[in-house]
């Protein structure tokens, strides 16, 4: 299990070493719209995003950053902001020192900071500003904007090999080399290694796994994981989970983002929820009580257990901001909503709180189990409301109030 030895501080958040894996996200608002961007940053932070990245692509966007930070501070939201720079980041940071100061970290893509001599000069300018303001940097390589000069060099080297590698292997090597050479250059320019995070983002699951295994083997920098374009809906969720779960299980990865394309009118916060559920399902972190529910079959022709499972999941997510402040350990609570007598009582006993609803043709009663023991049997039309009240009472009774310490 590989864990990097370096730890990078981003505001109040630690990334790397033995620190918990950090969830981050990115806004999709126009950064120039200060209020809208601040509101979305706050929504993402309250959903559980521990770092929020914003686009800084124009002078107007750079000028807005400090004001966004001020809005968040007034809202009581202290989430660190990351500036995402491409092409003109060296100018924006130099021309807008209040932006450079307000951001907690800079993201630099070495493939598009410039070409030839300008690439080195402009990369150096950004690193020098990071040193000046004591800011960490993510060197974020992306296969869609890979440094073409570096790629050509590696292709030429490969062509001279007795047994040349396949094109896909050459691309993977170019990604890793770009990240490592850029990190080495940043350190030569004076940026401490403890302020560098690396990423090599691609869209293919097997590519991501292969690249990060090699990157982790050859460096001890903290690594940011994520597919660059995961996709929409179930496809994006499955692809992200398939790729990152393999790496996380191997101890590779220190901060993650699930780059979902939102459904039309969908919530940006979905990507945060998916990232949290991925980490919690793997047993790496706990964020909110998890609800287990049976998938349903011919024994469960009623949809009531589905509706109750959804209602309980929404209830605990809505209550978590309050519970997190008041109670220690409540995020580890488990719940079960089962649909018939086959597995219902047994599964319900395994959760902290479980309910076994009647299946088709079964007696219209619903036993409730708390920590393995049946405590009550619910009947009638108000089972959902009564079970929700039981959950609330269990939390208040079981988890120690923080202010009572």
JSON list of C-alpha atoms in Angstrom, two decimals, residues 87 90 108-128 147 149-150 153 178 181-182 184-186 188-189:
[
{"chain": "A", "resi": 87, "resn": "UNK", "atom": "CA", "xyz": [-2.43, 29.75, -21.29]},
{"chain": "A", "resi": 90, "resn": "UNK", "atom": "CA", "xyz": [1.48, 33.86, -15.60]},
{"chain": "A", "resi": 108, "resn": "UNK", "atom": "CA", "xyz": [-0.85, 24.67, -13.62]},
{"chain": "A", "resi": 109, "resn": "UNK", "atom": "CA", "xyz": [-1.10, 22.56, -16.78]},
{"chain": "A", "resi": 110, "resn": "UNK", "atom": "CA", "xyz": [2.45, 22.20, -18.16]},
{"chain": "A", "resi": 111, "resn": "UNK", "atom": "CA", "xyz": [1.07, 21.36, -21.59]},
{"chain": "A", "resi": 112, "resn": "UNK", "atom": "CA", "xyz": [-0.38, 24.78, -22.24]},
{"chain": "A", "resi": 113, "resn": "UNK", "atom": "CA", "xyz": [1.64, 27.37, -20.34]},
{"chain": "A", "resi": 114, "resn": "UNK", "atom": "CA", "xyz": [3.43, 28.23, -23.58]},
{"chain": "A", "resi": 115, "resn": "UNK", "atom": "CA", "xyz": [5.63, 26.75, -26.29]},
{"chain": "A", "resi": 116, "resn": "UNK", "atom": "CA", "xyz": [9.38, 26.52, -26.65]},
{"chain": "A", "resi": 117, "resn": "UNK", "atom": "CA", "xyz": [11.30, 29.11, -24.66]},
{"chain": "A", "resi": 118, "resn": "UNK", "atom": "CA", "xyz": [8.08, 30.86, -23.66]},
{"chain": "A", "resi": 119, "resn": "UNK", "atom": "CA", "xyz": [6.88, 27.68, -22.00]},
{"chain": "A", "resi": 120, "resn": "UNK", "atom": "CA", "xyz": [9.85, 27.62, -19.62]},
{"chain": "A", "resi": 121, "resn": "UNK", "atom": "CA", "xyz": [9.67, 31.35, -18.94]},
{"chain": "A", "resi": 122, "resn": "UNK", "atom": "CA", "xyz": [5.94, 31.40, -18.26]},
{"chain": "A", "resi": 123, "resn": "UNK", "atom": "CA", "xyz": [6.05, 28.26, -16.13]},
{"chain": "A", "resi": 124, "resn": "UNK", "atom": "CA", "xyz": [8.87, 29.84, -14.13]},
{"chain": "A", "resi": 125, "resn": "UNK", "atom": "CA", "xyz": [6.86, 33.03, -13.61]},
{"chain": "A", "resi": 126, "resn": "UNK", "atom": "CA", "xyz": [3.96, 31.06, -12.11]},
{"chain": "A", "resi": 127, "resn": "UNK", "atom": "CA", "xyz": [6.26, 29.06, -9.85]},
{"chain": "A", "resi": 128, "resn": "UNK", "atom": "CA", "xyz": [8.01, 32.24, -8.69]},
{"chain": "A", "resi": 147, "resn": "UNK", "atom": "CA", "xyz": [3.19, 19.02, -24.23]},
{"chain": "A", "resi": 149, "resn": "UNK", "atom": "CA", "xyz": [7.50, 18.88, -27.79]},
{"chain": "A", "resi": 150, "resn": "UNK", "atom": "CA", "xyz": [7.91, 16.42, -24.95]},
{"chain": "A", "resi": 153, "resn": "UNK", "atom": "CA", "xyz": [10.96, 13.66, -27.89]},
{"chain": "A", "resi": 178, "resn": "UNK", "atom": "CA", "xyz": [5.66, 15.60, -18.13]},
{"chain": "A", "resi": 181, "resn": "UNK", "atom": "CA", "xyz": [9.99, 16.80, -15.13]},
{"chain": "A", "resi": 182, "resn": "UNK", "atom": "CA", "xyz": [7.71, 19.76, -14.35]},
{"chain": "A", "resi": 184, "resn": "UNK", "atom": "CA", "xyz": [11.64, 18.75, -10.75]},
{"chain": "A", "resi": 185, "resn": "UNK", "atom": "CA", "xyz": [11.79, 22.09, -12.57]},
{"chain": "A", "resi": 186, "resn": "UNK", "atom": "CA", "xyz": [9.49, 23.68, -9.97]},
{"chain": "A", "resi": 188, "resn": "UNK", "atom": "CA", "xyz": [14.83, 23.87, -9.08]},
{"chain": "A", "resi": 189, "resn": "UNK", "atom": "CA", "xyz": [13.03, 27.23, -9.18]}
]
